[in-house]
Coordinates of C-alpha atoms in Angstrom, one line a residue:
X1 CA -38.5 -34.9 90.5
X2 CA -35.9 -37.7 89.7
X3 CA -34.2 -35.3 87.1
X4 CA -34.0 -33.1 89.8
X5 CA -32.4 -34.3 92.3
X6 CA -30.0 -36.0 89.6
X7 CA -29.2 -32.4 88.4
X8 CA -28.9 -31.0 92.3
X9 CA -26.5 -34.2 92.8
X10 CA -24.6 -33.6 89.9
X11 CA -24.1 -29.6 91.1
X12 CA -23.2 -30.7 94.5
X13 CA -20.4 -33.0 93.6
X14 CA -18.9 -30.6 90.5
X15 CA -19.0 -28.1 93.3
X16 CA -17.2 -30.2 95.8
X17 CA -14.8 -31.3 93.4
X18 CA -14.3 -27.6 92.7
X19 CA -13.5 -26.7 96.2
X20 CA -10.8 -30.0 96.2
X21 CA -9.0 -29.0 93.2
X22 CA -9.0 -25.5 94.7
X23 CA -7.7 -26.5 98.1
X24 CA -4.9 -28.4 96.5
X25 CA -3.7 -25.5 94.5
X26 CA -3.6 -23.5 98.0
X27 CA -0.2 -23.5 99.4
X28 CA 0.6 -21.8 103.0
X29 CA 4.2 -19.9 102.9
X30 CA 6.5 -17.8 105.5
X31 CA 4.2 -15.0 104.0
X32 CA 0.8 -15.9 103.0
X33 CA -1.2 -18.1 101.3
X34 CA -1.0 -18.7 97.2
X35 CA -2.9 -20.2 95.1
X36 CA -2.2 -21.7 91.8
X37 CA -3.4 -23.1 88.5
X38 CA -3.2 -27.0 86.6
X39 CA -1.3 -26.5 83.5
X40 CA -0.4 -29.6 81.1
X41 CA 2.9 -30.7 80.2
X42 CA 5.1 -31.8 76.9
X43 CA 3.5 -35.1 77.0
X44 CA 0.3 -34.7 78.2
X45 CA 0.9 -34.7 82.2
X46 CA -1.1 -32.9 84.8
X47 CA 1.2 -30.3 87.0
X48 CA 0.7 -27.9 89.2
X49 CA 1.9 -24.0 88.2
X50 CA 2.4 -21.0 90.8
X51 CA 3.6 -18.4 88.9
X52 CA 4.4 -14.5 89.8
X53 CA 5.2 -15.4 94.0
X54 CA 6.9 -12.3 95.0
X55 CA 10.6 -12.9 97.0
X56 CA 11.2 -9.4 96.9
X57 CA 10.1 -6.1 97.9
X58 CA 9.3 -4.3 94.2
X59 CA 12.7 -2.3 93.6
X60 CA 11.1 1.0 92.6
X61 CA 10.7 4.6 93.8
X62 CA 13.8 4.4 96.6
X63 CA 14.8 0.8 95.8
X64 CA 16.2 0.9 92.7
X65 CA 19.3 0.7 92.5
X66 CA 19.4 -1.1 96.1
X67 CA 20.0 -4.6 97.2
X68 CA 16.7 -6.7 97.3
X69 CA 15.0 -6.3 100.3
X70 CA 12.7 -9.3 101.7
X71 CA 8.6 -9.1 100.6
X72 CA 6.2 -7.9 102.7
X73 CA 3.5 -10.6 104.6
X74 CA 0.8 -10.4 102.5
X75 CA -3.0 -10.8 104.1
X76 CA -5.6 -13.2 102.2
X77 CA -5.0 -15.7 98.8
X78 CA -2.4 -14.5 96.6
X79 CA -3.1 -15.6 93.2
X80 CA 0.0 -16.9 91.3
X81 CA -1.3 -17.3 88.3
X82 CA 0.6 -14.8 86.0
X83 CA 4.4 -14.8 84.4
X84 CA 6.2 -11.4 84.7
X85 CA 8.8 -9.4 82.7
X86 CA 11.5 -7.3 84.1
X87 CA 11.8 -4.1 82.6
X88 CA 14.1 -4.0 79.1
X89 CA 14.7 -2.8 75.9
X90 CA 13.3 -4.7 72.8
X91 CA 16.8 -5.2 70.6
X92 CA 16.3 -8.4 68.5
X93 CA 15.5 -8.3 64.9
X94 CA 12.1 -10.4 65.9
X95 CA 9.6 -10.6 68.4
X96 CA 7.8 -7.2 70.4
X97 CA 9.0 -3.9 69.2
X98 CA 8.2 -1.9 71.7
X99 CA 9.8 -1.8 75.3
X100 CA 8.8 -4.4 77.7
X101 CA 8.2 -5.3 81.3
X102 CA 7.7 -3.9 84.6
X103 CA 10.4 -2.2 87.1
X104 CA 7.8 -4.4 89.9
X105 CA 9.4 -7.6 88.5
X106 CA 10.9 -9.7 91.4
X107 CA 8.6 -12.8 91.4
X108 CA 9.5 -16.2 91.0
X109 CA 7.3 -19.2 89.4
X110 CA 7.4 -22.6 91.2
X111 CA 5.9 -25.7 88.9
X112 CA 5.2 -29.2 91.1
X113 CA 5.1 -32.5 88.8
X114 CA 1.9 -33.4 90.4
X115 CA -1.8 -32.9 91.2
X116 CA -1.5 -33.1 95.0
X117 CA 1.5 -31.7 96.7
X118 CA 2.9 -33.6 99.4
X119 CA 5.3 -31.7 101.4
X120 CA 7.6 -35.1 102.3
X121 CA 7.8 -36.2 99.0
X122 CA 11.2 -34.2 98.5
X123 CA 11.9 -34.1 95.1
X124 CA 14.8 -32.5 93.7
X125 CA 14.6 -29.1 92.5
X126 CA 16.1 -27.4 89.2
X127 CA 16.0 -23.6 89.8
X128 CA 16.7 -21.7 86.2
X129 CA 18.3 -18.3 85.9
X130 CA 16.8 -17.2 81.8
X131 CA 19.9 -15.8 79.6
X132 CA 19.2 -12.6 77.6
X133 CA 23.0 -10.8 78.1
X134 CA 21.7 -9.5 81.2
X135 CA 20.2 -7.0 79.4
X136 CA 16.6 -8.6 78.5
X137 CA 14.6 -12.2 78.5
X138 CA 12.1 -13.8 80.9
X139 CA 10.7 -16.9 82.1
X140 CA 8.2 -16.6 79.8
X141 CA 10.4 -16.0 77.1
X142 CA 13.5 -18.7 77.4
X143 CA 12.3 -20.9 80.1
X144 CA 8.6 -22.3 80.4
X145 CA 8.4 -25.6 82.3
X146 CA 6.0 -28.0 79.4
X147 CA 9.4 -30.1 79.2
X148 CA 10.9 -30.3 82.3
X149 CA 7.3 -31.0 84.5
X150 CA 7.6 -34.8 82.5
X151 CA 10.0 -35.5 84.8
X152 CA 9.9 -35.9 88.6
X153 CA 11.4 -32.7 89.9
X154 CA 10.1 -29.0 91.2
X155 CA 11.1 -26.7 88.7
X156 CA 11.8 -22.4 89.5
X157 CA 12.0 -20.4 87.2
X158 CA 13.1 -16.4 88.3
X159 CA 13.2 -13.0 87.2
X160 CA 15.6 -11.0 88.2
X161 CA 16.4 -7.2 87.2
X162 CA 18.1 -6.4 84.2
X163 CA 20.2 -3.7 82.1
X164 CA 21.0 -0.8 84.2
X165 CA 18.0 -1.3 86.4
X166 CA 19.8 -4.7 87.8
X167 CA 23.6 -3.8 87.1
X168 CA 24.3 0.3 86.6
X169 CA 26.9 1.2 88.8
X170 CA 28.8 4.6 88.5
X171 CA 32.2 3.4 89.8
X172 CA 31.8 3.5 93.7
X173 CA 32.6 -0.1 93.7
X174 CA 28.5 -1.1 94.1
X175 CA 26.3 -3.0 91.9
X176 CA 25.5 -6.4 90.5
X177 CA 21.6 -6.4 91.7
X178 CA 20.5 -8.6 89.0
X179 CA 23.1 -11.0 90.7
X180 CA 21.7 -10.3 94.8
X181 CA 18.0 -10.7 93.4
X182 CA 19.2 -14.4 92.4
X183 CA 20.6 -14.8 95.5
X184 CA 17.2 -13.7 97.3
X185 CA 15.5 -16.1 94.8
X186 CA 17.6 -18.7 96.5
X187 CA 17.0 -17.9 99.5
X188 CA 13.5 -18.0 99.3
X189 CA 14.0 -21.8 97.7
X190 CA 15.4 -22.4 101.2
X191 CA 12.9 -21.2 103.1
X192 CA 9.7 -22.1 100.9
X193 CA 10.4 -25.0 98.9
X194 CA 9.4 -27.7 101.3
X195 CA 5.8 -26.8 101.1
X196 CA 5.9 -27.7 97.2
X197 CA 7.2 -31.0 97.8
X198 CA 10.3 -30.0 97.1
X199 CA 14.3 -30.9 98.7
X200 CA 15.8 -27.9 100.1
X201 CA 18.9 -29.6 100.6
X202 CA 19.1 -30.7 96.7
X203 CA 18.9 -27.4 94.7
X204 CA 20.5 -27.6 91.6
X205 CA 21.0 -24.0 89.4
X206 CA 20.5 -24.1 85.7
X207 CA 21.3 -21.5 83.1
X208 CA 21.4 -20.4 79.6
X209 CA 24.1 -17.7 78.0
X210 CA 23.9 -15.6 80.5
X211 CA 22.0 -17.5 83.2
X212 CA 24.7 -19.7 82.2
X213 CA 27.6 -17.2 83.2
X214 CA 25.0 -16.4 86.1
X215 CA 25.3 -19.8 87.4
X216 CA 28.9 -20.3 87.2
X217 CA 29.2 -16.8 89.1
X218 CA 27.6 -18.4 92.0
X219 CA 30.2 -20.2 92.9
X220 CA 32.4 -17.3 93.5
X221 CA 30.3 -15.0 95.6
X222 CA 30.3 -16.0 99.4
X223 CA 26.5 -14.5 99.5
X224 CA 25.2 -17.9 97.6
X225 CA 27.3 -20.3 99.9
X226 CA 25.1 -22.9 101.2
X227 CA 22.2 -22.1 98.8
X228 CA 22.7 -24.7 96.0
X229 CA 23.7 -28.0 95.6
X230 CA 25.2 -28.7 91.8
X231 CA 25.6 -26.5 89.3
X232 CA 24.5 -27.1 85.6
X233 CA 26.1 -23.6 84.2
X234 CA 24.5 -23.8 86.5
X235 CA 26.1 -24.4 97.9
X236 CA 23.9 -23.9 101.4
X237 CA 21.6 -22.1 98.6
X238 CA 22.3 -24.5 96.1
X239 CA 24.0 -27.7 95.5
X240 CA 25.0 -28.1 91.8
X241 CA 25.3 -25.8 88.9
X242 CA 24.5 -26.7 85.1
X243 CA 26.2 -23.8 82.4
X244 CA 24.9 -23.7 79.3
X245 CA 26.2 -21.9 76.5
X246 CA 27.7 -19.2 78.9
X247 CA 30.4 -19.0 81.9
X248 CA 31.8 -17.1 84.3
X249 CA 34.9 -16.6 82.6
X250 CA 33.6 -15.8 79.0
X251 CA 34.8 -12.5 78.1
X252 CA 31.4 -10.7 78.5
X253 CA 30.6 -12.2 82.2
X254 CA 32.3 -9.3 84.2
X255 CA 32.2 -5.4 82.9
X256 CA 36.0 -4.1 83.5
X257 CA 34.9 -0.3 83.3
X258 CA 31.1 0.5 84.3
X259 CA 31.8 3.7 85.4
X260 CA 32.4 4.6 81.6
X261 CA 28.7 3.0 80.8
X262 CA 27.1 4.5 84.1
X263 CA 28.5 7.9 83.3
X264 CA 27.2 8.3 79.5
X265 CA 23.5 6.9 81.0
X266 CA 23.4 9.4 83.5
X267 CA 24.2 12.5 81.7
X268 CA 21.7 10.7 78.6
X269 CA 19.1 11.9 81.7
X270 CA 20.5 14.4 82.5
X271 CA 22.6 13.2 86.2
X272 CA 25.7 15.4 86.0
X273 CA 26.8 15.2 89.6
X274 CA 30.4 14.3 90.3
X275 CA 29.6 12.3 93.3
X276 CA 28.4 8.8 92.7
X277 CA 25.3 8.7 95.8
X278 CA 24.0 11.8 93.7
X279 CA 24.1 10.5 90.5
X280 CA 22.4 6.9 92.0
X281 CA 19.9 9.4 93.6
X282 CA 19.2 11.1 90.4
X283 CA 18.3 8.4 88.5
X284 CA 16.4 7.2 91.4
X285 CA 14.2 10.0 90.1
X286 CA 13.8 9.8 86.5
X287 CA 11.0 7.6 84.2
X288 CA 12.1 3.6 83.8
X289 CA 11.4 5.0 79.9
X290 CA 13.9 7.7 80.3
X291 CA 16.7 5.1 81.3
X292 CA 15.6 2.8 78.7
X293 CA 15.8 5.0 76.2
X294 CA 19.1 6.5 77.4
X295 CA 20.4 2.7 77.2
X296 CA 20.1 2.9 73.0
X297 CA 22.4 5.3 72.4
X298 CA 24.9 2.8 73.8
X299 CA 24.5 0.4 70.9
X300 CA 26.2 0.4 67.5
X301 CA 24.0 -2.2 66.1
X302 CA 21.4 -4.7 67.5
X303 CA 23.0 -5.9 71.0
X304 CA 26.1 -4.9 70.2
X305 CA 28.0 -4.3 72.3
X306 CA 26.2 -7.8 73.9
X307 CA 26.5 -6.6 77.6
X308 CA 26.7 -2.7 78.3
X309 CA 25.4 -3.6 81.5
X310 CA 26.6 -6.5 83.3
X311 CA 28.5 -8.0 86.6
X312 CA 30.9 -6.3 88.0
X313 CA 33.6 -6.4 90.7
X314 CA 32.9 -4.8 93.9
X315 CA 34.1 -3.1 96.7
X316 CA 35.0 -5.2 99.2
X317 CA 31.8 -5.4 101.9
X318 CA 29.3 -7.7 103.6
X319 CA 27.2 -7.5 100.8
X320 CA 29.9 -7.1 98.0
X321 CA 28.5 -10.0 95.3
X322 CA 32.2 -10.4 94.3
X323 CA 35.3 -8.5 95.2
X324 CA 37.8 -10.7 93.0
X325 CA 37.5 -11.6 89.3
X326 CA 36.5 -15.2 89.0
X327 CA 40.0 -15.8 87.3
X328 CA 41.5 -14.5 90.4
X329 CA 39.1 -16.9 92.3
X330 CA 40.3 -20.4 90.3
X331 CA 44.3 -19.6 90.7
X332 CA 43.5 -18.9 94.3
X333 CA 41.2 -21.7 94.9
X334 CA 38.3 -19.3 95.2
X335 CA 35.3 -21.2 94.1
X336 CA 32.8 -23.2 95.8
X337 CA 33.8 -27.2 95.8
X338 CA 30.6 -28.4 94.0
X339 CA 29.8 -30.4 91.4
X340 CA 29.6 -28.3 88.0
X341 CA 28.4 -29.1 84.7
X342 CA 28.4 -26.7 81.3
X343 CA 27.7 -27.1 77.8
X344 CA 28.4 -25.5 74.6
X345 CA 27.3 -26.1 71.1
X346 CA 29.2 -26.5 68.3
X347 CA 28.8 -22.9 66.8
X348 CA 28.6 -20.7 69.9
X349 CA 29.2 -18.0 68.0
X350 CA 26.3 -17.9 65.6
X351 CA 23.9 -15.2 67.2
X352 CA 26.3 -12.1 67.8
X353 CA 27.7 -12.6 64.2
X354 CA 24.3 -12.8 62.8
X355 CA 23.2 -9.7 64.8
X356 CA 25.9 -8.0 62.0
X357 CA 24.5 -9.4 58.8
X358 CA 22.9 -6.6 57.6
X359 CA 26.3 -4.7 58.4
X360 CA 28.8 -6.2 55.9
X361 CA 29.7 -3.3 54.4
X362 CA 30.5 -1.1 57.0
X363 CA 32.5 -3.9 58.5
X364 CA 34.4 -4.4 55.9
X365 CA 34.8 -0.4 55.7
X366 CA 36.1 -0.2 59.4
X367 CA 36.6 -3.2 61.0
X368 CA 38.6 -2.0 63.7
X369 CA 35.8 -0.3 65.5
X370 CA 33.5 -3.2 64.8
X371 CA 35.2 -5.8 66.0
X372 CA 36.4 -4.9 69.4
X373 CA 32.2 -4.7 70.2
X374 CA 31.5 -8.1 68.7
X375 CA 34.5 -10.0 69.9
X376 CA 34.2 -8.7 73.5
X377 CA 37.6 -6.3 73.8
X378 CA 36.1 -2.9 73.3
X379 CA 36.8 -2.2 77.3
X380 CA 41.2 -3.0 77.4
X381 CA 42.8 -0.6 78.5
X382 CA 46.7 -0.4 77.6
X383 CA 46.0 -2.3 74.7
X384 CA 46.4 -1.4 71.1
X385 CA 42.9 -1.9 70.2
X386 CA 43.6 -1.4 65.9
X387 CA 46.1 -3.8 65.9
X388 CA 44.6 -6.2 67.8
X389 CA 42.0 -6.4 65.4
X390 CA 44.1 -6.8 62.3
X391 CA 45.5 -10.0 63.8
X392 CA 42.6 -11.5 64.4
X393 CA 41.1 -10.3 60.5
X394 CA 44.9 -11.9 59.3
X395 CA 44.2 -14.9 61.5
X396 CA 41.1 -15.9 60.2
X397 CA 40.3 -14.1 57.0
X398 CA 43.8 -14.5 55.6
X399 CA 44.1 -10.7 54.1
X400 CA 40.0 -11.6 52.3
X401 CA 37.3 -8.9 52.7
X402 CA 34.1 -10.5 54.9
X403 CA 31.4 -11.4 52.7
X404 CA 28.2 -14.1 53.1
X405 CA 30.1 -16.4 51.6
X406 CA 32.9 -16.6 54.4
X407 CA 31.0 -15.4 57.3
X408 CA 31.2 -18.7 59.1
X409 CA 34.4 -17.7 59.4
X410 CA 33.2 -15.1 61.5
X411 CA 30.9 -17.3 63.4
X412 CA 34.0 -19.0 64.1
X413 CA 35.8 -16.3 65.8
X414 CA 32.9 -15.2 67.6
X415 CA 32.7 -19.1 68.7
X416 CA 36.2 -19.3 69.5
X417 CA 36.6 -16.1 71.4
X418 CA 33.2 -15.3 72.9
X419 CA 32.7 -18.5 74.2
X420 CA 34.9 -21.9 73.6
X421 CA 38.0 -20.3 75.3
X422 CA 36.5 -19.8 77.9
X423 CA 35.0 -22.9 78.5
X424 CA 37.9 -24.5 77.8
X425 CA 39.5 -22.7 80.7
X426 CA 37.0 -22.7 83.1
X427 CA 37.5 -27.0 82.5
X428 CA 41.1 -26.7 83.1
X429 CA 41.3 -24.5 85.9
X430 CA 38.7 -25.8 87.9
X431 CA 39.5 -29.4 88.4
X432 CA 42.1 -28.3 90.1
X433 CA 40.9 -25.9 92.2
X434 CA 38.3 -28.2 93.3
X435 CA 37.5 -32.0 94.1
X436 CA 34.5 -32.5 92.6
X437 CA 33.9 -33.5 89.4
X438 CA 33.6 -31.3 86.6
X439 CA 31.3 -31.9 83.6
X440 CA 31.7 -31.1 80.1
X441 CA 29.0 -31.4 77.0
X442 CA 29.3 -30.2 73.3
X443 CA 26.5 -30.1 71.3
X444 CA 26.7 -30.5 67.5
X445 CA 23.4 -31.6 66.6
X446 CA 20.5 -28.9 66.1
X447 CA 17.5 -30.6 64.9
X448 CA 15.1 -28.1 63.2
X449 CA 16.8 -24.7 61.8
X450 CA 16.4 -22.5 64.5
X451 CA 18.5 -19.4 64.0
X452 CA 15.8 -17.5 61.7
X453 CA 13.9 -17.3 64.8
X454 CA 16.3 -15.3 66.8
X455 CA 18.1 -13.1 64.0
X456 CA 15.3 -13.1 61.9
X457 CA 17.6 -13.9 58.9
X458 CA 16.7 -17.1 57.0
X459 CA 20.3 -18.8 57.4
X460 CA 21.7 -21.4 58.8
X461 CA 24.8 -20.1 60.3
X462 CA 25.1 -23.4 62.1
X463 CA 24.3 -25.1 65.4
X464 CA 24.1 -21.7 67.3
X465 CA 24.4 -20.1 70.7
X466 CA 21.7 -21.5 73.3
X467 CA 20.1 -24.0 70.5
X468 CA 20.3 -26.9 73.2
X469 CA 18.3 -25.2 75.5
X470 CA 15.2 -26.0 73.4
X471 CA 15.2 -29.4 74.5
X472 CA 14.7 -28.2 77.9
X473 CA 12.9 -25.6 78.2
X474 CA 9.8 -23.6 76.2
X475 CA 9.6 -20.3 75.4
X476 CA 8.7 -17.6 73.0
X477 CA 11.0 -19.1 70.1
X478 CA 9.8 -22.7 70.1
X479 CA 10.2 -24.6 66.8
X480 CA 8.0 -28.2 67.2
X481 CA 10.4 -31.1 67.3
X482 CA 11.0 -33.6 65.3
X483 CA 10.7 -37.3 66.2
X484 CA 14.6 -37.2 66.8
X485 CA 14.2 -33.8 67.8
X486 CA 11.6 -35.5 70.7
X487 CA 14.2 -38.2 71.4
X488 CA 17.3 -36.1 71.7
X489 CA 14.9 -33.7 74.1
X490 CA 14.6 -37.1 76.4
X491 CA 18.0 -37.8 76.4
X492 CA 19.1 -34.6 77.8
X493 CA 16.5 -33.8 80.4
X494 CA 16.9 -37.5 81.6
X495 CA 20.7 -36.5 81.9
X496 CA 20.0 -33.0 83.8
X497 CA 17.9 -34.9 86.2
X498 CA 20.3 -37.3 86.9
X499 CA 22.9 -34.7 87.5
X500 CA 20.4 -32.9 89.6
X501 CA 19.8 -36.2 91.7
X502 CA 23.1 -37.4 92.1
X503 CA 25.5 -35.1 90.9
X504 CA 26.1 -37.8 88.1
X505 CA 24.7 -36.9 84.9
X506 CA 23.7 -40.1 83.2
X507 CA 23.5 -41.2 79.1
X508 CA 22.6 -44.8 78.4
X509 CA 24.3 -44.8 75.0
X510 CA 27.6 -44.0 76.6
X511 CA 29.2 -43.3 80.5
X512 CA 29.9 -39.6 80.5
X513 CA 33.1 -39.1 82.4
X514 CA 34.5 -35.9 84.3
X515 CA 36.8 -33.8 82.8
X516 CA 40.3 -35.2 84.9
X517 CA 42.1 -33.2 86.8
X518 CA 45.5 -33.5 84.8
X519 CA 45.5 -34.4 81.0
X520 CA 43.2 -34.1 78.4
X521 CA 40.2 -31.9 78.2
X522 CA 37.6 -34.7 77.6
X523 CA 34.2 -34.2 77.0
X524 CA 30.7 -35.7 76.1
X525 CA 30.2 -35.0 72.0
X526 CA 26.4 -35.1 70.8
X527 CA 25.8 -35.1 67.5
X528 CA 22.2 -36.7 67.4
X529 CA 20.2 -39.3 69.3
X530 CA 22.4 -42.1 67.5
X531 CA 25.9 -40.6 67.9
X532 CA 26.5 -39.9 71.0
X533 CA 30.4 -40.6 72.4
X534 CA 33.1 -39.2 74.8
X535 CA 35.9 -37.2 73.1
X536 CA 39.1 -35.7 74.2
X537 CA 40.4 -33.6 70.8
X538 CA 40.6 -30.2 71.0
X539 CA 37.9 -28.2 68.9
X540 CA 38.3 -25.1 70.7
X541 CA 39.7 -23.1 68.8
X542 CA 43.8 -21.1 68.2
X543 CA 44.6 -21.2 71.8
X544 CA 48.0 -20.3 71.5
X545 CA 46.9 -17.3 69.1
X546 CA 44.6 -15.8 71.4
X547 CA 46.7 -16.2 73.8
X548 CA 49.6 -14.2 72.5
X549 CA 46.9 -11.0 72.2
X550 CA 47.2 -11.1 75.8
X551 CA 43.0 -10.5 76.3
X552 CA 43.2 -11.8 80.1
X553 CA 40.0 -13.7 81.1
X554 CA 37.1 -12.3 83.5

């Protein structure tokens, strides 16, 4: 009888402690109720995980191709316990095979540092926009939170649409809705956030490659004003920004001619009409494996071109994302006033010249119809695109065929043009179009070889594109840290945090300064947990050389 009631008492409480646990993970929103799940961090910490919240209508059946439209009140528990994939192509050399994703894709994840939320607690929140050239990636993917939840923030991590679902536009002057559903995300932050513990009035964007140009874009679109806080590549919707590895005025951040693009997809399915609302409507009608499929015949190789679909500049309207190049922005004095940090690694350049490996050859064969796609100058008009391209072979090869001895060489001019110029004059131009500061971070240290796992080729071809973005963030193409792998991880996320506190980002080994607004282009050099030190040389490549092709910026 004793055992009994022992076993009965033993129920009663499990069960009761059930129903707690449960009632903590149930959160009450502007439209409904969601529930969510304990997942365990990096280090061993307890967090709370509410992933797949709608902050969209689904785009699909009359909506695609649309601006976002807000989510329908939903009645009951929502359960947000499951990570979603926007529809995309599969491209890289590794990883699925097949097509991926759903068109029914705009959900956001929201992860809370804690086992009990309390709503006053305002923490600062990091929102992350996942890189992918616009074209593919996910949270999943690039951007799960183990890392980031042992720190005390609220982490969001979005999807938002991609390829020609999120940016086709067939030259009428509308597009970018990869870029609006962003900007709904952000929104929703506003509007939800409190009831995760989190600040609303401290949102700081964060982004990699192309969430990094995605981050920088928001500060040149009036529809993000008042939305974030800091940017780091990464106001309103958001406070701060943090770039990484990717800004708004690297060469593949705004599509000059996506009418060209939109055209040879539509008539792939078999939209012939001349007017632009006919062709959108068209397409409106045809499979999401149609389009995809349509989408390959745009590629020469594996992601090349890198962006076939991508921002563009608008018609002037209401709900125009941009109507002015973000170069025409900075030597106005365009852009949002925020704080703004961005960081590149050493060898930027690494994954698109990799993606072209197995292509040597036919390189070598006809180079002036392969490098125009891989150094981002296939779409000049007025431009002799041939002899472009012989300067740059004569400028960096020296009159040698390419071979896998010399192809860092080519990573280098991939670095150099793809992204270090860029950054370079993003740095220059927008201390002094704002007064806030501006930060600037090169990464030279790697820690385990991690290119393999995006090219699928066993070489080291250098610190490459995104690499840093491991110590933030978990994803498909983990490698496990080393012990300075773990330390270097610390390091950083302590400095995003700081920045995303105070604007500040914060090293103990060294005070990281902002770039000034006259004089040298200094800038925070990492080259491992131990060596660590502010720098003002210039690594960034010919200037003056690319300068005289006259390739204007984005």
């Amino acid at each position: 009888m004793a055992r009994n009631v022992l076993l009965i008492s033993f129920i009663s409480f499990s069960f009761i402690i059930g129903c707690y646990a449960e009632d903590n993970l149930l959160v009450s929103l502007q439209d409904g109720l969601v529930r969510g799940q304990y997942k365990e961090s990096y280090n061993g910490r307890k967090f709370m995980a509410f992933e797949g919240i709608p902050y969209a209508k689904p785009p699909i059946g009359d909506l695609r191709f649309e601006d976002p439209q807000p989510v329908q009140p939903w009645i009951g528990v929502f359960e947000a316990k499951y990570l979603y994939t926007c529809v995309q192509i599969s491209m890289l050399p590794v990883g699925p095979q097949t097509d991926l994703g759903d068109e029914d894709c705009l959900y956001l994840n929201v992860y809370v540092p804690r086992e009990k939320i309390n709503p006053d607690e305002n923490l600062d929140v990091i929102l992350h926009i996942h890189g992918g050239a616009f074209m593919i990636g996910s949270p999943k993917m690039l951007a799960l939170p183990n890392k980031i939840m042992d720190r005390d923030v609220v982490y969001v991590s979005i999807n938002y649409r991609l390829g020609p679902f999120g940016f086709y536009s067939p030259g009428d002057g509308h597009g970018n809705y990869g870029l609006k559903d962003q900007t709904a995300a952000l929104k929703w932050v506003q509007n939800n956030i409190k009831k995760f513990g989190g600040n609303k009035d401290s949102v700081t964007i964060t982004g990699v490659s192309a969430g990094g140009g995605s981050t920088h874009l928001h500060y040149f679109t009036k529809l993000s004003k008042g939305l974030f806080h800091r940017g780091y590549a990464q106001s309103g919707l958001f406070h701060r920004g943090y770039a990484q590895s990717g800004v708004a005025l690297n060469p593949w951040a705004i599509r000059k001619h996506p009418e060209k693009q939109g055209k040879i997809l539509a008539e792939q399915v078999g939209c012939f009409d001349e007017a632009a609302e006919e062709v959108r409507r068209c397409l409106k009608q045809r499979p999401a494996k149609q389009i995809l499929d349509a989408v390959k015949v745009l590629y020469a190789a594996p992601l090349l071109p890198l962006v076939p679909f991508g921002p563009i500049i608008e018609k002037d309207s209401p709900t125009a994302f941009m109507a002015k190049t973000p170069y025409q922005q900075l030597i106005s004095n365009e852009v949002t006033d925020l704080p703004f940090m961005m960081s590149m690694t050493s060898d930027e350049g690494t994954t698109p010249a990799a993606l072209t490996y197995n292509f040597i050859d036919a390189m070598n064969s006809n180079w002036t119809k392969w490098a125009p796609l891989l150094l981002e100058f296939y779409e000049y008009e007025n431009y002799n695109l041939d002899e472009v391209s012989e300067k740059i072979k004569e400028e960096y090869f020296k009159g040698s065929l390419l071979t896998k001895d010399n192809y860092k060489t080519l990573v280098k001019a991939c670095t150099h043009r793809i992204f270090h110029l860029g950054a370079e004059a993003t740095s220059r131009l927008q201390t002094k179009s704002t007064k806030s500061d501006l930060y600037f971070l090169v990464m030279d240290y790697s820690g385990p070889f991690m290119p393999i796992n995006m090219t699928g080729f066993d070489v080291d071809f250098g610190n490459g594109h995104g690499s840093d973005g491991k110590y933030y963030y978990s994803g498909d193409f983990d490698i496990p840290l080393d012990q300075d792998g773990v330390r270097m991880k610390d390091i950083l996320l302590d400095m995003m945090v700081a920045f995303a506190k105070t604007g500040k980002p914060k090293i103990d080994a060294v005070q990281f300064t902002p770039v000034p607004k006259n004089g040298h282009l200094n800038y925070l050099y990492v080259k491992g947990p131990d060596d660590i030190e502010m720098r003002n040389e210039d690594i960034f490549g010919p200037r003056k050389f690319w300068t005289s092709l006259g390739l204007q910026e984005s």
